[in-house]
Amino acid sequence: MVRSRQASGKQAREREALRLMGVIQGVIEREIRPMREVTDAMLDFSPPEMRSLMWLGRVGRTVMTDFAKGIDVPLSTATRIVNRLVKKGVVVRRRSDLDRRIVEIDLSPIGYEHKARFHASRLKECQKILAPLTEEEREMALSLMEKALHLSTEGNPRAR
């Protein structure tokens, strides 16, 4: 009896996880679509470059070693990614004013423009998703999602 309850509990959690996956995928596919000019610009970037741009957009100016750790690649790989992004004009690299041995990177002005357009597009789409809900429903949905995110990242340093 206990075993069957455990099995049914496990199946229920799996069904719930599948529902969550479906909802997240549906939101991404139907609602959170960046503007065409943003998606056209994104086509010029490989997945590691996009991940790098997203990380750098969140963190801002940083040193190469922190960047490599942040995107979870060896420093040599991070350097090659940055070289490509500098050539594409979306990242700038410079020596630190305090220590010339330290290389700092940041989004270029064009990189910040892309980030601002992408952010504005996402914000607008998120507002469309939340608009039909009551204030109470919005608060409940957001609180639950924040709690789930917090709990899922608690013991996972890569998720931060």
PDB file of C-alpha atoms in Angstrom:
ATOM      1  CA  MET A   1       0.000   0.000   0.000  1.00  0.00           C
ATOM      2  CA  VAL A   2       2.792   2.435   0.933  1.00  0.00           C
ATOM      3  CA  ARG A   3       4.677   1.544  -2.238  1.00  0.00           C
ATOM      4  CA  SER A   4       1.656   2.239  -4.449  1.00  0.00           C
ATOM      5  CA  ARG A   5       1.108   5.610  -2.742  1.00  0.00           C
ATOM      6  CA  GLN A   6       4.771   6.463  -3.318  1.00  0.00           C
ATOM      7  CA  ALA A   7       4.488   5.426  -6.967  1.00  0.00           C
ATOM      8  CA  SER A   8       1.311   7.438  -7.459  1.00  0.00           C
ATOM      9  CA  GLY A   9       2.942  10.416  -5.709  1.00  0.00           C
ATOM     10  CA  LYS A  10       5.949  10.134  -8.010  1.00  0.00           C
ATOM     11  CA  GLN A  11       3.657   9.928 -11.051  1.00  0.00           C
ATOM     12  CA  ALA A  12       1.702  12.966  -9.851  1.00  0.00           C
ATOM     13  CA  ARG A  13       4.929  14.978  -9.429  1.00  0.00           C
ATOM     14  CA  GLU A  14       6.015  13.916 -12.914  1.00  0.00           C
ATOM     15  CA  ARG A  15       2.641  14.991 -14.385  1.00  0.00           C
ATOM     16  CA  GLU A  16       2.947  18.327 -12.602  1.00  0.00           C
ATOM     17  CA  ALA A  17       6.473  18.802 -13.911  1.00  0.00           C
ATOM     18  CA  LEU A  18       5.256  18.032 -17.431  1.00  0.00           C
ATOM     19  CA  ARG A  19       2.458  20.576 -17.008  1.00  0.00           C
ATOM     20  CA  LEU A  20       4.988  23.171 -15.862  1.00  0.00           C
ATOM     21  CA  MET A  21       7.220  22.394 -18.850  1.00  0.00           C
ATOM     22  CA  GLY A  22       4.234  22.791 -21.157  1.00  0.00           C
ATOM     23  CA  VAL A  23       3.216  26.107 -19.628  1.00  0.00           C
ATOM     24  CA  ILE A  24       6.737  27.525 -19.775  1.00  0.00           C
ATOM     25  CA  GLN A  25       7.178  26.357 -23.368  1.00  0.00           C
ATOM     26  CA  GLY A  26       3.772  27.765 -24.321  1.00  0.00           C
ATOM     27  CA  VAL A  27       4.581  31.142 -22.827  1.00  0.00           C
ATOM     28  CA  ILE A  28       7.897  31.248 -24.630  1.00  0.00           C
ATOM     29  CA  GLU A  29       6.422  30.201 -27.979  1.00  0.00           C
ATOM     30  CA  ARG A  30       3.236  32.269 -27.887  1.00  0.00           C
ATOM     31  CA  GLU A  31       3.869  35.307 -25.785  1.00  0.00           C
ATOM     32  CA  ILE A  32       7.476  36.201 -25.104  1.00  0.00           C
ATOM     33  CA  ARG A  33       8.619  36.770 -28.637  1.00  0.00           C
ATOM     34  CA  PRO A  34      11.220  39.452 -29.190  1.00  0.00           C
ATOM     35  CA  MET A  35      10.649  42.054 -31.893  1.00  0.00           C
ATOM     36  CA  ARG A  36      11.665  41.015 -35.406  1.00  0.00           C
ATOM     37  CA  GLU A  37      14.678  43.339 -35.453  1.00  0.00           C
ATOM     38  CA  VAL A  38      15.905  41.725 -32.240  1.00  0.00           C
ATOM     39  CA  THR A  39      15.467  38.190 -33.560  1.00  0.00           C
ATOM     40  CA  ASP A  40      17.174  39.136 -36.816  1.00  0.00           C
ATOM     41  CA  ALA A  41      20.125  40.453 -34.812  1.00  0.00           C
ATOM     42  CA  MET A  42      20.141  37.280 -32.701  1.00  0.00           C
ATOM     43  CA  LEU A  43      20.593  35.121 -35.803  1.00  0.00           C
ATOM     44  CA  ASP A  44      24.140  36.438 -36.098  1.00  0.00           C
ATOM     45  CA  PHE A  45      25.094  34.831 -32.768  1.00  0.00           C
ATOM     46  CA  SER A  46      25.899  31.245 -31.867  1.00  0.00           C
ATOM     47  CA  PRO A  47      24.282  29.750 -28.740  1.00  0.00           C
ATOM     48  CA  PRO A  48      27.451  30.260 -26.627  1.00  0.00           C
ATOM     49  CA  GLU A  49      27.631  33.866 -27.843  1.00  0.00           C
ATOM     50  CA  MET A  50      23.964  34.449 -26.958  1.00  0.00           C
ATOM     51  CA  ARG A  51      24.475  32.904 -23.498  1.00  0.00           C
ATOM     52  CA  SER A  52      27.519  35.140 -23.061  1.00  0.00           C
ATOM     53  CA  LEU A  53      25.636  38.262 -24.113  1.00  0.00           C
ATOM     54  CA  MET A  54      22.759  37.443 -21.783  1.00  0.00           C
ATOM     55  CA  TRP A  55      25.140  36.870 -18.860  1.00  0.00           C
ATOM     56  CA  LEU A  56      27.111  40.033 -19.611  1.00  0.00           C
ATOM     57  CA  GLY A  57      23.862  41.987 -19.980  1.00  0.00           C
ATOM     58  CA  ARG A  58      22.817  40.888 -16.477  1.00  0.00           C
ATOM     59  CA  VAL A  59      26.189  41.457 -14.814  1.00  0.00           C
ATOM     60  CA  GLY A  60      27.670  44.385 -16.721  1.00  0.00           C
ATOM     61  CA  ARG A  61      31.352  45.238 -16.888  1.00  0.00           C
ATOM     62  CA  THR A  62      33.476  42.407 -15.561  1.00  0.00           C
ATOM     63  CA  VAL A  63      36.928  40.881 -15.742  1.00  0.00           C
ATOM     64  CA  MET A  64      37.615  37.969 -18.061  1.00  0.00           C
ATOM     65  CA  THR A  65      38.148  35.424 -15.282  1.00  0.00           C
ATOM     66  CA  ASP A  66      34.756  36.208 -13.727  1.00  0.00           C
ATOM     67  CA  PHE A  67      33.152  36.099 -17.164  1.00  0.00           C
ATOM     68  CA  ALA A  68      34.605  32.642 -17.860  1.00  0.00           C
ATOM     69  CA  LYS A  69      33.350  31.394 -14.484  1.00  0.00           C
ATOM     70  CA  GLY A  70      29.967  33.026 -15.058  1.00  0.00           C
ATOM     71  CA  ILE A  71      29.353  31.248 -18.351  1.00  0.00           C
ATOM     72  CA  ASP A  72      31.061  28.083 -17.062  1.00  0.00           C
ATOM     73  CA  VAL A  73      33.772  27.720 -19.685  1.00  0.00           C
ATOM     74  CA  PRO A  74      37.587  27.681 -19.546  1.00  0.00           C
ATOM     75  CA  LEU A  75      39.269  31.080 -19.837  1.00  0.00           C
ATOM     76  CA  SER A  76      40.621  30.189 -23.300  1.00  0.00           C
ATOM     77  CA  THR A  77      37.088  29.475 -24.562  1.00  0.00           C
ATOM     78  CA  ALA A  78      35.778  32.681 -22.989  1.00  0.00           C
ATOM     79  CA  THR A  79      38.550  34.600 -24.738  1.00  0.00           C
ATOM     80  CA  ARG A  80      37.591  33.136 -28.139  1.00  0.00           C
ATOM     81  CA  ILE A  81      33.913  33.988 -27.530  1.00  0.00           C
ATOM     82  CA  VAL A  82      34.802  37.553 -26.549  1.00  0.00           C
ATOM     83  CA  ASN A  83      37.053  37.896 -29.611  1.00  0.00           C
ATOM     84  CA  ARG A  84      34.094  36.995 -31.853  1.00  0.00           C
ATOM     85  CA  LEU A  85      31.727  39.342 -29.984  1.00  0.00           C
ATOM     86  CA  VAL A  86      34.225  42.205 -30.220  1.00  0.00           C
ATOM     87  CA  LYS A  87      34.483  41.615 -33.997  1.00  0.00           C
ATOM     88  CA  LYS A  88      30.676  41.723 -34.203  1.00  0.00           C
ATOM     89  CA  GLY A  89      30.717  45.070 -32.385  1.00  0.00           C
ATOM     90  CA  VAL A  90      28.559  44.117 -29.392  1.00  0.00           C
ATOM     91  CA  VAL A  91      31.307  43.785 -26.764  1.00  0.00           C
ATOM     92  CA  VAL A  92      34.226  46.039 -25.894  1.00  0.00           C
ATOM     93  CA  ARG A  93      37.417  44.993 -24.191  1.00  0.00           C
ATOM     94  CA  ARG A  94      39.838  47.214 -22.333  1.00  0.00           C
ATOM     95  CA  ARG A  95      42.639  47.073 -19.820  1.00  0.00           C
ATOM     96  CA  SER A  96      41.820  48.001 -16.236  1.00  0.00           C
ATOM     97  CA  ASP A  97      42.877  51.496 -15.176  1.00  0.00           C
ATOM     98  CA  LEU A  98      44.047  50.066 -11.845  1.00  0.00           C
ATOM     99  CA  ASP A  99      46.040  47.094 -13.151  1.00  0.00           C
ATOM    100  CA  ARG A 100      47.005  46.933 -16.826  1.00  0.00           C
ATOM    101  CA  ARG A 101      47.286  43.130 -16.620  1.00  0.00           C
ATOM    102  CA  ILE A 102      43.535  42.831 -16.018  1.00  0.00           C
ATOM    103  CA  VAL A 103      41.229  42.740 -19.025  1.00  0.00           C
ATOM    104  CA  GLU A 104      37.693  44.053 -18.534  1.00  0.00           C
ATOM    105  CA  ILE A 105      34.816  43.456 -20.908  1.00  0.00           C
ATOM    106  CA  ASP A 106      31.400  45.059 -21.260  1.00  0.00           C
ATOM    107  CA  LEU A 107      28.633  45.411 -23.789  1.00  0.00           C
ATOM    108  CA  SER A 108      29.341  48.064 -26.401  1.00  0.00           C
ATOM    109  CA  PRO A 109      26.875  50.913 -26.953  1.00  0.00           C
ATOM    110  CA  ILE A 110      25.321  48.785 -29.733  1.00  0.00           C
ATOM    111  CA  GLY A 111      25.210  45.820 -27.345  1.00  0.00           C
ATOM    112  CA  TYR A 112      23.368  47.944 -24.780  1.00  0.00           C
ATOM    113  CA  GLU A 113      20.915  49.111 -27.473  1.00  0.00           C
ATOM    114  CA  HIS A 114      20.136  45.475 -28.369  1.00  0.00           C
ATOM    115  CA  LYS A 115      19.722  44.664 -24.679  1.00  0.00           C
ATOM    116  CA  ALA A 116      17.328  47.586 -24.135  1.00  0.00           C
ATOM    117  CA  ARG A 117      15.167  46.644 -27.154  1.00  0.00           C
ATOM    118  CA  PHE A 118      15.061  42.986 -26.120  1.00  0.00           C
ATOM    119  CA  HIS A 119      14.171  43.940 -22.530  1.00  0.00           C
ATOM    120  CA  ALA A 120      11.412  46.312 -23.663  1.00  0.00           C
ATOM    121  CA  SER A 121       9.949  43.639 -25.921  1.00  0.00           C
ATOM    122  CA  ARG A 122       9.973  41.017 -23.147  1.00  0.00           C
ATOM    123  CA  LEU A 123       8.465  43.455 -20.658  1.00  0.00           C
ATOM    124  CA  LYS A 124       5.607  44.276 -23.023  1.00  0.00           C
ATOM    125  CA  GLU A 125       4.877  40.590 -23.640  1.00  0.00           C
ATOM    126  CA  CYS A 126       4.967  39.783 -19.909  1.00  0.00           C
ATOM    127  CA  GLN A 127       2.504  42.603 -19.274  1.00  0.00           C
ATOM    128  CA  LYS A 128       0.183  41.042 -21.881  1.00  0.00           C
ATOM    129  CA  ILE A 129       0.352  37.698 -20.064  1.00  0.00           C
ATOM    130  CA  LEU A 130      -0.477  39.235 -16.685  1.00  0.00           C
ATOM    131  CA  ALA A 131      -3.130  41.732 -17.859  1.00  0.00           C
ATOM    132  CA  PRO A 132      -6.157  39.370 -17.857  1.00  0.00           C
ATOM    133  CA  LEU A 133      -5.458  38.241 -14.270  1.00  0.00           C
ATOM    134  CA  THR A 134      -6.831  39.949 -11.191  1.00  0.00           C
ATOM    135  CA  GLU A 135      -4.380  41.656  -8.870  1.00  0.00           C
ATOM    136  CA  GLU A 136      -4.702  38.743  -6.452  1.00  0.00           C
ATOM    137  CA  GLU A 137      -4.095  36.162  -9.197  1.00  0.00           C
ATOM    138  CA  ARG A 138      -1.055  38.072 -10.469  1.00  0.00           C
ATOM    139  CA  GLU A 139       0.438  38.248  -6.981  1.00  0.00           C
ATOM    140  CA  MET A 140      -0.225  34.561  -6.339  1.00  0.00           C
ATOM    141  CA  ALA A 141       1.236  33.462  -9.673  1.00  0.00           C
ATOM    142  CA  LEU A 142       4.334  35.624  -9.279  1.00  0.00           C
ATOM    143  CA  SER A 143       4.891  34.605  -5.657  1.00  0.00           C
ATOM    144  CA  LEU A 144       4.660  30.921  -6.516  1.00  0.00           C
ATOM    145  CA  MET A 145       7.023  31.267  -9.471  1.00  0.00           C
ATOM    146  CA  GLU A 146       9.523  33.238  -7.376  1.00  0.00           C
ATOM    147  CA  LYS A 147       9.353  30.617  -4.631  1.00  0.00           C
ATOM    148  CA  ALA A 148       9.866  27.771  -7.103  1.00  0.00           C
ATOM    149  CA  LEU A 149      12.830  29.568  -8.674  1.00  0.00           C
ATOM    150  CA  HIS A 150      14.374  30.297  -5.291  1.00  0.00           C
ATOM    151  CA  LEU A 151      13.986  26.697  -4.136  1.00  0.00           C
ATOM    152  CA  SER A 152      15.362  25.312  -7.400  1.00  0.00           C
ATOM    153  CA  THR A 153      18.514  27.449  -7.208  1.00  0.00           C
ATOM    154  CA  GLU A 154      19.161  27.097  -3.474  1.00  0.00           C
ATOM    155  CA  GLY A 155      21.654  24.238  -3.677  1.00  0.00           C
ATOM    156  CA  ASN A 156      22.706  24.742  -7.267  1.00  0.00           C
ATOM    157  CA  PRO A 157      25.512  27.312  -7.789  1.00  0.00           C
ATOM    158  CA  ARG A 158      25.298  26.915 -11.611  1.00  0.00           C
ATOM    159  CA  ALA A 159      21.683  28.108 -11.569  1.00  0.00           C
ATOM    160  CA  ARG A 160      22.531  31.487 -10.042  1.00  0.00           C
TER     161      ARG A 160
END
